[in-house]
mmCIF file of C-alpha atoms and ligand atoms in Angstrom:
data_model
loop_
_atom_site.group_PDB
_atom_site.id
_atom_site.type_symbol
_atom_site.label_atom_id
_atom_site.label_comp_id
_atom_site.label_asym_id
_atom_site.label_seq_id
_atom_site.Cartn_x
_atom_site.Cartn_y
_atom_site.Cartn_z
ATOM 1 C CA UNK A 1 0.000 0.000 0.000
ATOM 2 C CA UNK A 2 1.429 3.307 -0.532
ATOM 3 C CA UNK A 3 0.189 6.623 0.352
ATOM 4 C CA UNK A 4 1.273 9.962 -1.634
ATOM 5 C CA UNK A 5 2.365 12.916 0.246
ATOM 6 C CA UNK A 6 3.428 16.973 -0.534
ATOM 7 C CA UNK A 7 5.484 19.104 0.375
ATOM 8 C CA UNK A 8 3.706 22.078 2.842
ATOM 9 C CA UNK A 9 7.008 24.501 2.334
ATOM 10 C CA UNK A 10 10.677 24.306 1.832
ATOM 11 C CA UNK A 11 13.382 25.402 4.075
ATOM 12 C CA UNK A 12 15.985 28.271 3.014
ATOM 13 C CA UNK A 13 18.660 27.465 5.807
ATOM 14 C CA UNK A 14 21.915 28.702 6.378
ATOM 15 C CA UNK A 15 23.518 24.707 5.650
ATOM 16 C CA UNK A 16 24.119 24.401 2.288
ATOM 17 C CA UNK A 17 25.407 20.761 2.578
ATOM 18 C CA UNK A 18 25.263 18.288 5.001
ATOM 19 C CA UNK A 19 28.638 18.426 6.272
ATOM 20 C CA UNK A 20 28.899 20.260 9.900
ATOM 21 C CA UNK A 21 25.180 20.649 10.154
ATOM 22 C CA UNK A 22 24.196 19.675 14.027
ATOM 23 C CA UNK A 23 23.128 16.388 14.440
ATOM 24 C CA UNK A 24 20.288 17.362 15.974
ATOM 25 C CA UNK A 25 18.138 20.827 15.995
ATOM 26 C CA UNK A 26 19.085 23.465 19.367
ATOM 27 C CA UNK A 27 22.471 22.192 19.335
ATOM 28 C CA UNK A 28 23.542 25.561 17.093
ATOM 29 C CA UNK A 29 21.052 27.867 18.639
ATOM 30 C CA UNK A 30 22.520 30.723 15.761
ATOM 31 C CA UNK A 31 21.168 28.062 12.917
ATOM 32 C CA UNK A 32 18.563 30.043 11.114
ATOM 33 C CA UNK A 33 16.529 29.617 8.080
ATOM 34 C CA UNK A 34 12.897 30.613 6.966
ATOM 35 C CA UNK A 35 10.211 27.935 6.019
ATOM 36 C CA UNK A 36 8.540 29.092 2.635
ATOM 37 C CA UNK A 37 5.000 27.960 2.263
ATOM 38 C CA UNK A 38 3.441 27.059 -0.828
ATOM 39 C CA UNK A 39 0.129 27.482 -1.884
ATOM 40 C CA UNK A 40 -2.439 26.799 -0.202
ATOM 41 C CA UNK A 41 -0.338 27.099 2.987
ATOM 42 C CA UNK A 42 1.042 30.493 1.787
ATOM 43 C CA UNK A 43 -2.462 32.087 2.677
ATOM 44 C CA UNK A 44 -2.280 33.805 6.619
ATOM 45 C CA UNK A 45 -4.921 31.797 7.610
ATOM 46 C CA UNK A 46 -2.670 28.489 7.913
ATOM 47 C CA UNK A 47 -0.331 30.152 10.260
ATOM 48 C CA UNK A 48 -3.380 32.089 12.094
ATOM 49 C CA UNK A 49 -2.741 31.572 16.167
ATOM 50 C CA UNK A 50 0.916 29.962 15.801
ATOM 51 C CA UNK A 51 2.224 33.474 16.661
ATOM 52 C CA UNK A 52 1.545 32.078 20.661
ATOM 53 C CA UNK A 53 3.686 29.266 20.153
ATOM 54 C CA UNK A 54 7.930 29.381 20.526
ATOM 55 C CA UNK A 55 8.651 25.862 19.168
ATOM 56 C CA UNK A 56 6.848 23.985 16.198
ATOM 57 C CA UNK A 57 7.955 20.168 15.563
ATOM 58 C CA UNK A 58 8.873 20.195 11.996
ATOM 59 C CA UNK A 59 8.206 16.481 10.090
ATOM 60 C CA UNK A 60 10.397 16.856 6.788
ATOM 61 C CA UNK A 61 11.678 14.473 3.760
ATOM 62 C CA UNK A 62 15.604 13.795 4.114
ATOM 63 C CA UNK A 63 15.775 14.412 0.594
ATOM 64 C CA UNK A 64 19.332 14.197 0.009
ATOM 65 C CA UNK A 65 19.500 11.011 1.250
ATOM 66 C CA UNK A 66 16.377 8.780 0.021
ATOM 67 C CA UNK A 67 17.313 5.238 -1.164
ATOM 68 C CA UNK A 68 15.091 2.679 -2.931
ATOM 69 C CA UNK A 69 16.335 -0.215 -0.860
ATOM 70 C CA UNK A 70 15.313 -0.187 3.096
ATOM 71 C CA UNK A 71 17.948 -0.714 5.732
ATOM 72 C CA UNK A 72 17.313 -2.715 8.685
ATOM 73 C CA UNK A 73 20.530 -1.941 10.513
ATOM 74 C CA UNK A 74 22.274 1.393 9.855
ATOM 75 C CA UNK A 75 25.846 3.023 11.352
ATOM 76 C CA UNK A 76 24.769 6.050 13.553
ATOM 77 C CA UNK A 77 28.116 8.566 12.816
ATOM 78 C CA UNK A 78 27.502 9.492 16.925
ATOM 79 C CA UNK A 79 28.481 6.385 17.695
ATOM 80 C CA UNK A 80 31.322 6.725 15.482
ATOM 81 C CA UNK A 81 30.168 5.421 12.334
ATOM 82 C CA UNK A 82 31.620 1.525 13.157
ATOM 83 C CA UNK A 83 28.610 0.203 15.104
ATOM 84 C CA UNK A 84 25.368 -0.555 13.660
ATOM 85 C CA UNK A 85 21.985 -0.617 14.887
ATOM 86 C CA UNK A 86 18.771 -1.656 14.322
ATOM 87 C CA UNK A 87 17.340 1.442 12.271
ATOM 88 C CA UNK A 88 14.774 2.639 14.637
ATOM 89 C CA UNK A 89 16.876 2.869 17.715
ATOM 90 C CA UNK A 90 18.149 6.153 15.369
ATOM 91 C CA UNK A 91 17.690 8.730 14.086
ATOM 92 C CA UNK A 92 19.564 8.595 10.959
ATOM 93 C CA UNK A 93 18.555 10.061 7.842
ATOM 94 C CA UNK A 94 18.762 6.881 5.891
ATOM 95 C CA UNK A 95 15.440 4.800 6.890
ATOM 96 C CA UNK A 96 12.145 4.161 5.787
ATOM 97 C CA UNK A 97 10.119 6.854 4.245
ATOM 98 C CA UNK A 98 12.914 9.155 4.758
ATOM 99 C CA UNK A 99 10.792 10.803 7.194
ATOM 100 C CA UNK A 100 12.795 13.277 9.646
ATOM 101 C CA UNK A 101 11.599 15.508 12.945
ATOM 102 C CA UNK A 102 12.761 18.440 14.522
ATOM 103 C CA UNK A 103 11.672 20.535 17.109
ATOM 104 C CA UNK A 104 13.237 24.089 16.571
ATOM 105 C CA UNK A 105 12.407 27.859 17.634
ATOM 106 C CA UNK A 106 9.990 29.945 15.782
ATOM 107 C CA UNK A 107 11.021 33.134 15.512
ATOM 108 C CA UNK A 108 8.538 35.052 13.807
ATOM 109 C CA UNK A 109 5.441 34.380 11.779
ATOM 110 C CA UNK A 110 4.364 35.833 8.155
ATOM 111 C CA UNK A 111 1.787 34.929 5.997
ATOM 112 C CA UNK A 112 3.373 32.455 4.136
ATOM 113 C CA UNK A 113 6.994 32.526 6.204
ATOM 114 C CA UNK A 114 7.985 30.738 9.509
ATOM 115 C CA UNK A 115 11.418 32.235 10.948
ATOM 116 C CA UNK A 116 13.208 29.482 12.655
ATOM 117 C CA UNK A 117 16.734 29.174 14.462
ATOM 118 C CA UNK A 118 18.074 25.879 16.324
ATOM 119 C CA UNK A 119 17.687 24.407 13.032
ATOM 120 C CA UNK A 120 19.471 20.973 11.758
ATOM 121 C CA UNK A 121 18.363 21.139 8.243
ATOM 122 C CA UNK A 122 19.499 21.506 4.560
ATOM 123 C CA UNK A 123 18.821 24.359 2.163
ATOM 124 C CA UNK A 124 15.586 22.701 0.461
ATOM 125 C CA UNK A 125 14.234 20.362 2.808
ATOM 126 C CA UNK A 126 10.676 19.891 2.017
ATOM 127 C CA UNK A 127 8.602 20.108 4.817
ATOM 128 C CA UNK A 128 5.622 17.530 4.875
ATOM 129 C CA UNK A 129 4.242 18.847 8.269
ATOM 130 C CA UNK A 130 3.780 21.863 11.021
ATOM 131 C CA UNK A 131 2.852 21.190 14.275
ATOM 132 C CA UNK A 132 2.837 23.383 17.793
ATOM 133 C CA UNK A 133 5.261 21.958 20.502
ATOM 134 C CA UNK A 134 3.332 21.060 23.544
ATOM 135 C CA UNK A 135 5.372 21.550 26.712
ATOM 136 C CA UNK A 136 3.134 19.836 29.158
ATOM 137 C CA UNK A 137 2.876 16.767 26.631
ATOM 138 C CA UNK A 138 6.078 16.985 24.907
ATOM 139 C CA UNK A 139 8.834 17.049 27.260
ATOM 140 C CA UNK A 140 9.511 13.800 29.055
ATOM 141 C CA UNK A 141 11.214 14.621 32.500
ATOM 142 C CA UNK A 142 12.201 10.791 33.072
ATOM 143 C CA UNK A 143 12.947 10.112 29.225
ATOM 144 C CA UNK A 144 16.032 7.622 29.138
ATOM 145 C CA UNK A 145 18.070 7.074 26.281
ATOM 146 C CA UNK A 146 21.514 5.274 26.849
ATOM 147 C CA UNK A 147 22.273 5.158 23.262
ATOM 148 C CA UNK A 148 22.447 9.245 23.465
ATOM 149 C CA UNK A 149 22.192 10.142 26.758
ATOM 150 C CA UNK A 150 23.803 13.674 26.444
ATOM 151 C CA UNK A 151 24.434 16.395 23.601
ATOM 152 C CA UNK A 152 27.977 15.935 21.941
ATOM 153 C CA UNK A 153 30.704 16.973 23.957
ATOM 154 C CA UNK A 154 32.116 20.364 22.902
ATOM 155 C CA UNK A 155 35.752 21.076 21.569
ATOM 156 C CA UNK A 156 37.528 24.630 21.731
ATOM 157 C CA UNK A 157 37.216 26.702 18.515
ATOM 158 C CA UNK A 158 40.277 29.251 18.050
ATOM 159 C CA UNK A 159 40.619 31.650 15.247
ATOM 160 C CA UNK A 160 43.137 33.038 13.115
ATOM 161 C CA UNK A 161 42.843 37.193 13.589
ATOM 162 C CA UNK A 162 41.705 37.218 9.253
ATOM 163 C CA UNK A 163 39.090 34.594 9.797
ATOM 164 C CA UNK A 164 37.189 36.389 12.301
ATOM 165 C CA UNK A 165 37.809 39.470 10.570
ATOM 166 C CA UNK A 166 36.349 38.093 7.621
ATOM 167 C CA UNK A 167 33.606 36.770 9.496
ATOM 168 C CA UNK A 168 32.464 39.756 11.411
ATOM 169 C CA UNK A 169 32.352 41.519 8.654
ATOM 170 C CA UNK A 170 30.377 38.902 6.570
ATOM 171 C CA UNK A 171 27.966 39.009 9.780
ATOM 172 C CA UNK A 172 27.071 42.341 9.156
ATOM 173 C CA UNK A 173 26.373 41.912 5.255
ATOM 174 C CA UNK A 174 24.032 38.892 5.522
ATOM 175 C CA UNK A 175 22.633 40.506 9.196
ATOM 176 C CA UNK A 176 23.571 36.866 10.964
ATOM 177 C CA UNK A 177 25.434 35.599 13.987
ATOM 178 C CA UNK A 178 27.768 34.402 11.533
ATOM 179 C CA UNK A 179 30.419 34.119 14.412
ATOM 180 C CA UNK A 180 28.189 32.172 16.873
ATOM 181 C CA UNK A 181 27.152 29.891 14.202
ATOM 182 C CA UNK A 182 30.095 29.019 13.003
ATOM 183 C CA UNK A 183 31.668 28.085 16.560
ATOM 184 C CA UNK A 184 28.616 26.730 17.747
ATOM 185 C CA UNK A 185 28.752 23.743 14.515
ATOM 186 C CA UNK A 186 32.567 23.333 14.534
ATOM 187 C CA UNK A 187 32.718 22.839 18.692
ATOM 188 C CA UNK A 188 30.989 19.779 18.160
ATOM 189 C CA UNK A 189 33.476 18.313 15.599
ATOM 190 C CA UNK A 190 31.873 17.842 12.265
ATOM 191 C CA UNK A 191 34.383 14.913 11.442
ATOM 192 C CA UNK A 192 33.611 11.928 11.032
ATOM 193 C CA UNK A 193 34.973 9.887 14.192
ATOM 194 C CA UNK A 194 37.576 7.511 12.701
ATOM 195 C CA UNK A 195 39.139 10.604 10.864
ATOM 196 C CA UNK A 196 42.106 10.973 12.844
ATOM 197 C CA UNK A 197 43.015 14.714 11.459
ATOM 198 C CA UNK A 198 46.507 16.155 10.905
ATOM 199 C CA UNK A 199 46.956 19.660 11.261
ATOM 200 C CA UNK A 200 48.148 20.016 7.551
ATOM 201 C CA UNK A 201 44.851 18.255 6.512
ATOM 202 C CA UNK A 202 42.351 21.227 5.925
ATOM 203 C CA UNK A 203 38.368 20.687 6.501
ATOM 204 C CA UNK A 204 35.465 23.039 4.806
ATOM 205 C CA UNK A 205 31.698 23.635 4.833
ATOM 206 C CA UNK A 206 29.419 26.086 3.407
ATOM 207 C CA UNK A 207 27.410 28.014 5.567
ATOM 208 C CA UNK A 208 24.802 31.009 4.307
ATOM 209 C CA UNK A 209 26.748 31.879 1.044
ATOM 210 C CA UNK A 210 30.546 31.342 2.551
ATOM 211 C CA UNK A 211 32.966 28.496 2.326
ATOM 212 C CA UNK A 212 34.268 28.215 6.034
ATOM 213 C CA UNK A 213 37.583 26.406 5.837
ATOM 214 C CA UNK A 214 38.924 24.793 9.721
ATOM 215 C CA UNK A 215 42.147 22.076 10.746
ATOM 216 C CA UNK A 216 43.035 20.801 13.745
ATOM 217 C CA UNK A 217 46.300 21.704 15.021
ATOM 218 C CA UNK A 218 46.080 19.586 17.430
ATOM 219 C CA UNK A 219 44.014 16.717 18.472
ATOM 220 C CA UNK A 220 40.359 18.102 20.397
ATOM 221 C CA UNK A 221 41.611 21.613 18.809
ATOM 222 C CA UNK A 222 39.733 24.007 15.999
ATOM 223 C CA UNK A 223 40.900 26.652 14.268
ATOM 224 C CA UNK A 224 39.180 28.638 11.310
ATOM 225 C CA UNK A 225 41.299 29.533 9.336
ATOM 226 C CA UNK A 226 39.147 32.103 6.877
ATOM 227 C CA UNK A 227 35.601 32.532 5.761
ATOM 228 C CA UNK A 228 35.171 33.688 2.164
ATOM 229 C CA UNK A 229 32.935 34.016 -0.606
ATOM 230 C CA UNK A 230 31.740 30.118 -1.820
ATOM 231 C CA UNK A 231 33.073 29.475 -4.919
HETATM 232 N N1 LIG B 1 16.312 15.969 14.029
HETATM 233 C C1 LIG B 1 16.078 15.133 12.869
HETATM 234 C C2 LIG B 1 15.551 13.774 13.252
HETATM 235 O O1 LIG B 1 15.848 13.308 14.346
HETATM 236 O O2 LIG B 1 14.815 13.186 12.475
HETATM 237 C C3 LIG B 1 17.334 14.997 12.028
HETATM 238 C C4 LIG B 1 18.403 14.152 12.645
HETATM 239 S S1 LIG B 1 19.605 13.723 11.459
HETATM 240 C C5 LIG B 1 20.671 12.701 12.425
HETATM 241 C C6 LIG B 1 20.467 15.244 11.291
HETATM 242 C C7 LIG B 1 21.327 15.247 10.063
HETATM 243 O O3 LIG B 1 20.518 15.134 8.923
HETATM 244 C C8 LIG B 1 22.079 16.540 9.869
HETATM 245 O O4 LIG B 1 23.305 16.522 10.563
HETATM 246 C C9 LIG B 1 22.286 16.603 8.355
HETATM 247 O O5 LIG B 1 23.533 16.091 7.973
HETATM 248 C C10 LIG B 1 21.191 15.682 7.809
HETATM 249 N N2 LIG B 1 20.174 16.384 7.029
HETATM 250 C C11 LIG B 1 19.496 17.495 7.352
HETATM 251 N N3 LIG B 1 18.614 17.811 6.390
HETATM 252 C C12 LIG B 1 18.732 16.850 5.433
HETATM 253 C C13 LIG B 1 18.079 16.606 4.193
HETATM 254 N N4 LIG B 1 17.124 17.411 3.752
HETATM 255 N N5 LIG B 1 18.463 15.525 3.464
HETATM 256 C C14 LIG B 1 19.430 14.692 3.920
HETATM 257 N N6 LIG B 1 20.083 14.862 5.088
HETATM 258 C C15 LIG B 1 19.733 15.930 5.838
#
């Protein structure tokens, strides 16, 4: 049996490829991005009333990484991309449906335009679904999950004088916490865990319209190195 779906709105986000984006949404509170409705959602009246609400749950396609073939067991990269596990103990992208949820802040509401930061999503995620977070129902006080029991642990992020030069100003243009966002994704250490990084080996990721480029100098260590125009 199969059902058909569509697309409510898309998401114009800061990520512009999967690398570094937060595994999961609040973990980069300076993530921000708009979600464009499209008709007949762009009309005021779908949004009427979600102006008293701070967080929506979002319910969106992983569309960069839908597969024909389902996986029973997949590799979670927080547990370090060498252990697999039965597919719905995760919440990786690849699995059935291709169905992904995210709770994130709602910053402002247009007719037709939901501001959101605290976001963990790609530039053009289709959104399938909008729905108010309910405190009182949604937050489990006694949840347990010993598979990820805490948010990733944090690693310093230095910068070289240029790079934050070039990033402060690049704040101002695009009217961003450019700098925030960019420590808040590297401290958790976008690389994949059995990368064991020299400090001549340089890393990159896009963020807004700017190609962020980072190395370790030394192990548990960041440094950005400069933030210029994407080529
Ligand atoms: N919070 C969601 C969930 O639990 O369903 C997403 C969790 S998933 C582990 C987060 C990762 O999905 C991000 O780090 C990013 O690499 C990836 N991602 C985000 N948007 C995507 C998209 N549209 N297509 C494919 N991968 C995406």
């Amino acid at each position: 049996m199969t059902y058909s779906v569509s697309p409510v709105g898309f998401v114009r986000s800061c990520f512009k490829e999967k690398f570094a984006i937060p595994r999961q949404p609040h973990l980069a509170p300076a993530a921000r991005g708009v979600l464009e409705l499209v008709a007949p959602y762009d009309n005021g009246d779908a949004v009427q009333g979600l102006e008293q609400v701070s967080h929506v749950w979002l319910l969106f396609l992983f569309h960069q990484a839908l597969e024909d073939k389902p996986r029973l067991k997949v590799r979670p990269p927080r547990l370090g991309g060498n252990q697999s596990m039965g597919v719905f103990a995760t919440r990786a992208t690849h699995r059935p449906n291709g169905i992904g949820q995210s709770v994130v802040k709602l910053d402002k509401v247009e007719p037709g335009r939901l501001w959101l930061s605290g976001i963990d999503l790609l530039d053009g995620t289709p959104v399938l679904d909008i729905k108010p977070y309910v405190p009182y129902a949604d937050s489990v006080a006694d949840a347990i999950n010993r598979i990820a029991s805490a948010a990733p642990t944090l690693i310093p992020v230095e910068w070289d004088d240029a790079a934050l030069r070039q990033a402060n100003q690049h704040a101002l243009r695009l009217n961003e916490p450019l700098v925030e966002l960019i420590e808040q994704c590297l401290a958790q250490d976008p690389r994949p865990a059995y990368q064991i990084p020299t400090p001549e080996r340089r890393y990159g990721a896009q963020l807004w319209d700017l190609d962020v480029r980072w190395h370790y100098p030394q192990s548990g260590l960041i440094r950005v190195l400069e933030v210029v125009p994407a080529a």
